[in-house]
PDB file of C-alpha atoms in Angstrom:
ATOM      1  CA  UNK A   1      96.888 106.546  83.793  1.00 92.00           C
ATOM      2  CA  UNK A   2     100.473 105.372  83.410  1.00 97.00           C
ATOM      3  CA  UNK A   3     102.057 102.563  85.425  1.00 97.00           C
ATOM      4  CA  UNK A   4     105.823 102.327  85.810  1.00 97.00           C
ATOM      5  CA  UNK A   5     107.642  99.071  86.564  1.00 97.00           C
ATOM      6  CA  UNK A   6     111.377  98.998  87.226  1.00 97.00           C
ATOM      7  CA  UNK A   7     113.208  95.975  85.800  1.00 97.00           C
ATOM      8  CA  UNK A   8     113.769  94.665  89.338  1.00 97.00           C
ATOM      9  CA  UNK A   9     110.071  94.988  90.241  1.00 97.00           C
ATOM     10  CA  UNK A  10     108.923  93.407  86.972  1.00 96.00           C
ATOM     11  CA  UNK A  11     111.230  90.450  87.570  1.00 97.00           C
ATOM     12  CA  UNK A  12     110.084  90.027  91.174  1.00 96.00           C
ATOM     13  CA  UNK A  13     106.429  90.161  90.109  1.00 97.00           C
ATOM     14  CA  UNK A  14     106.924  87.384  87.548  1.00 96.00           C
ATOM     15  CA  UNK A  15     109.262  85.100  89.463  1.00 97.00           C
ATOM     16  CA  UNK A  16     108.350  85.509  93.118  1.00 97.00           C
ATOM     17  CA  UNK A  17     104.661  86.468  93.072  1.00 97.00           C
ATOM     18  CA  UNK A  18     103.569  85.058  89.703  1.00 98.00           C
ATOM     19  CA  UNK A  19     101.786  88.322  88.873  1.00 98.00           C
ATOM     20  CA  UNK A  20     101.712  89.846  85.402  1.00 97.00           C
ATOM     21  CA  UNK A  21     101.818  93.537  84.594  1.00 96.00           C
ATOM     22  CA  UNK A  22      98.467  93.054  82.815  1.00 98.00           C
ATOM     23  CA  UNK A  23      96.894  91.819  86.064  1.00 98.00           C
ATOM     24  CA  UNK A  24      98.111  94.942  87.841  1.00 98.00           C
ATOM     25  CA  UNK A  25      96.630  97.140  85.096  1.00 98.00           C
ATOM     26  CA  UNK A  26      93.326  95.286  85.557  1.00 98.00           C
ATOM     27  CA  UNK A  27      93.453  95.917  89.322  1.00 98.00           C
ATOM     28  CA  UNK A  28      94.019  99.633  88.754  1.00 97.00           C
ATOM     29  CA  UNK A  29      91.152  99.663  86.224  1.00 96.00           C
ATOM     30  CA  UNK A  30      88.761  98.067  88.741  1.00 93.00           C
ATOM     31  CA  UNK A  31      90.007 100.088  91.752  1.00 94.00           C
ATOM     32  CA  UNK A  32      87.016 101.836  93.324  1.00 92.00           C
ATOM     33  CA  UNK A  33      87.939 102.405  96.960  1.00 93.00           C
ATOM     34  CA  UNK A  34      90.432 104.577  98.769  1.00 94.00           C
ATOM     35  CA  UNK A  35      94.073 103.538  98.944  1.00 96.00           C
ATOM     36  CA  UNK A  36      95.802 103.160 102.303  1.00 97.00           C
ATOM     37  CA  UNK A  37      99.191 104.514 103.349  1.00 95.00           C
ATOM     38  CA  UNK A  38     101.846 102.005 104.351  1.00 89.00           C
ATOM     39  CA  UNK A  39     102.976 103.506 107.658  1.00 82.00           C
ATOM     40  CA  UNK A  40     105.535 100.840 108.575  1.00 82.00           C
ATOM     41  CA  UNK A  41     108.965 102.425 109.059  1.00 80.00           C
ATOM     42  CA  UNK A  42     110.796 100.188 106.579  1.00 82.00           C
ATOM     43  CA  UNK A  43     108.285 101.073 103.831  1.00 76.00           C
ATOM     44  CA  UNK A  44     108.436 104.853 104.208  1.00 78.00           C
ATOM     45  CA  UNK A  45     109.086 106.781 101.019  1.00 85.00           C
ATOM     46  CA  UNK A  46     108.689 110.223  99.522  1.00 85.00           C
ATOM     47  CA  UNK A  47     106.102 110.369  98.044  1.00 91.00           C
ATOM     48  CA  UNK A  48     104.435 107.950 100.470  1.00 94.00           C
ATOM     49  CA  UNK A  49     103.919 104.268  99.726  1.00 95.00           C
ATOM     50  CA  UNK A  50     100.244 103.426  99.246  1.00 97.00           C
ATOM     51  CA  UNK A  51      98.328 100.213  98.629  1.00 98.00           C
ATOM     52  CA  UNK A  52      94.927  98.839  97.694  1.00 98.00           C
ATOM     53  CA  UNK A  53      93.326  95.480  97.034  1.00 98.00           C
ATOM     54  CA  UNK A  54      91.898  95.043  93.567  1.00 97.00           C
ATOM     55  CA  UNK A  55      90.595  92.309  91.296  1.00 97.00           C
ATOM     56  CA  UNK A  56      91.837  91.131  87.950  1.00 98.00           C
ATOM     57  CA  UNK A  57      89.493  90.427  85.048  1.00 97.00           C
ATOM     58  CA  UNK A  58      89.721  86.735  86.004  1.00 98.00           C
ATOM     59  CA  UNK A  59      88.708  87.534  89.608  1.00 97.00           C
ATOM     60  CA  UNK A  60      92.124  87.148  91.224  1.00 98.00           C
ATOM     61  CA  UNK A  61      92.512  89.431  94.227  1.00 97.00           C
ATOM     62  CA  UNK A  62      95.833  91.303  94.527  1.00 98.00           C
ATOM     63  CA  UNK A  63      97.335  93.732  96.991  1.00 98.00           C
ATOM     64  CA  UNK A  64      98.983  96.399  94.825  1.00 98.00           C
ATOM     65  CA  UNK A  65     101.681  98.582  96.429  1.00 97.00           C
ATOM     66  CA  UNK A  66     102.683 101.774  94.660  1.00 97.00           C
ATOM     67  CA  UNK A  67     103.983 105.333  94.837  1.00 96.00           C
ATOM     68  CA  UNK A  68     101.881 108.045  93.206  1.00 96.00           C
ATOM     69  CA  UNK A  69     104.281 110.257  91.258  1.00 96.00           C
ATOM     70  CA  UNK A  70     101.593 112.618  89.984  1.00 94.00           C
ATOM     71  CA  UNK A  71      97.855 112.594  89.265  1.00 92.00           C
ATOM     72  CA  UNK A  72      98.112 109.943  86.555  1.00 94.00           C
ATOM     73  CA  UNK A  73     101.508 108.257  87.060  1.00 97.00           C
ATOM     74  CA  UNK A  74     102.061 105.394  89.502  1.00 98.00           C
ATOM     75  CA  UNK A  75     105.321 103.547  90.208  1.00 98.00           C
ATOM     76  CA  UNK A  76     104.434  99.975  91.144  1.00 98.00           C
ATOM     77  CA  UNK A  77     106.540  98.577  93.992  1.00 97.00           C
ATOM     78  CA  UNK A  78     104.969  95.107  94.214  1.00 97.00           C
ATOM     79  CA  UNK A  79     101.750  93.108  93.989  1.00 98.00           C
ATOM     80  CA  UNK A  80     100.746  89.779  95.492  1.00 98.00           C
ATOM     81  CA  UNK A  81      97.756  87.863  96.837  1.00 98.00           C
ATOM     82  CA  UNK A  82      96.700  89.469 100.139  1.00 98.00           C
ATOM     83  CA  UNK A  83      96.416  87.555 103.381  1.00 98.00           C
ATOM     84  CA  UNK A  84      93.332  87.684 105.611  1.00 98.00           C
ATOM     85  CA  UNK A  85      94.753  90.428 107.857  1.00 97.00           C
ATOM     86  CA  UNK A  86      95.438  92.659 104.852  1.00 97.00           C
ATOM     87  CA  UNK A  87      91.908  92.033 103.568  1.00 97.00           C
ATOM     88  CA  UNK A  88      90.458  92.890 106.987  1.00 97.00           C
ATOM     89  CA  UNK A  89      92.465  96.120 107.230  1.00 97.00           C
ATOM     90  CA  UNK A  90      91.472  97.170 103.722  1.00 97.00           C
ATOM     91  CA  UNK A  91      87.770  96.475 104.288  1.00 95.00           C
ATOM     92  CA  UNK A  92      87.832  98.406 107.562  1.00 96.00           C
ATOM     93  CA  UNK A  93      89.806 101.498 106.535  1.00 96.00           C
ATOM     94  CA  UNK A  94      89.175 101.985 102.820  1.00 93.00           C
TER      95      UNK A  94
END
């Protein structure tokens, strides 16, 4: 698996969300449920934007938003601590 982070995304993760790239790798490593499509109009992309909620090695829960470029390559768009509604949606539909 290969994760891609643009400079803008990497900066936003560190400064705005206080999330490290290592934490995102840990979430991908522990990911064991289906991802969900982000169907909101402003988040539409080709390939489609997807997301999941994962856990870091330290137990921190993160919503990870990404685009799957091929079977093993993912472009990370953002990651942050999910709110209760996002947790509910993920539990229900994943």
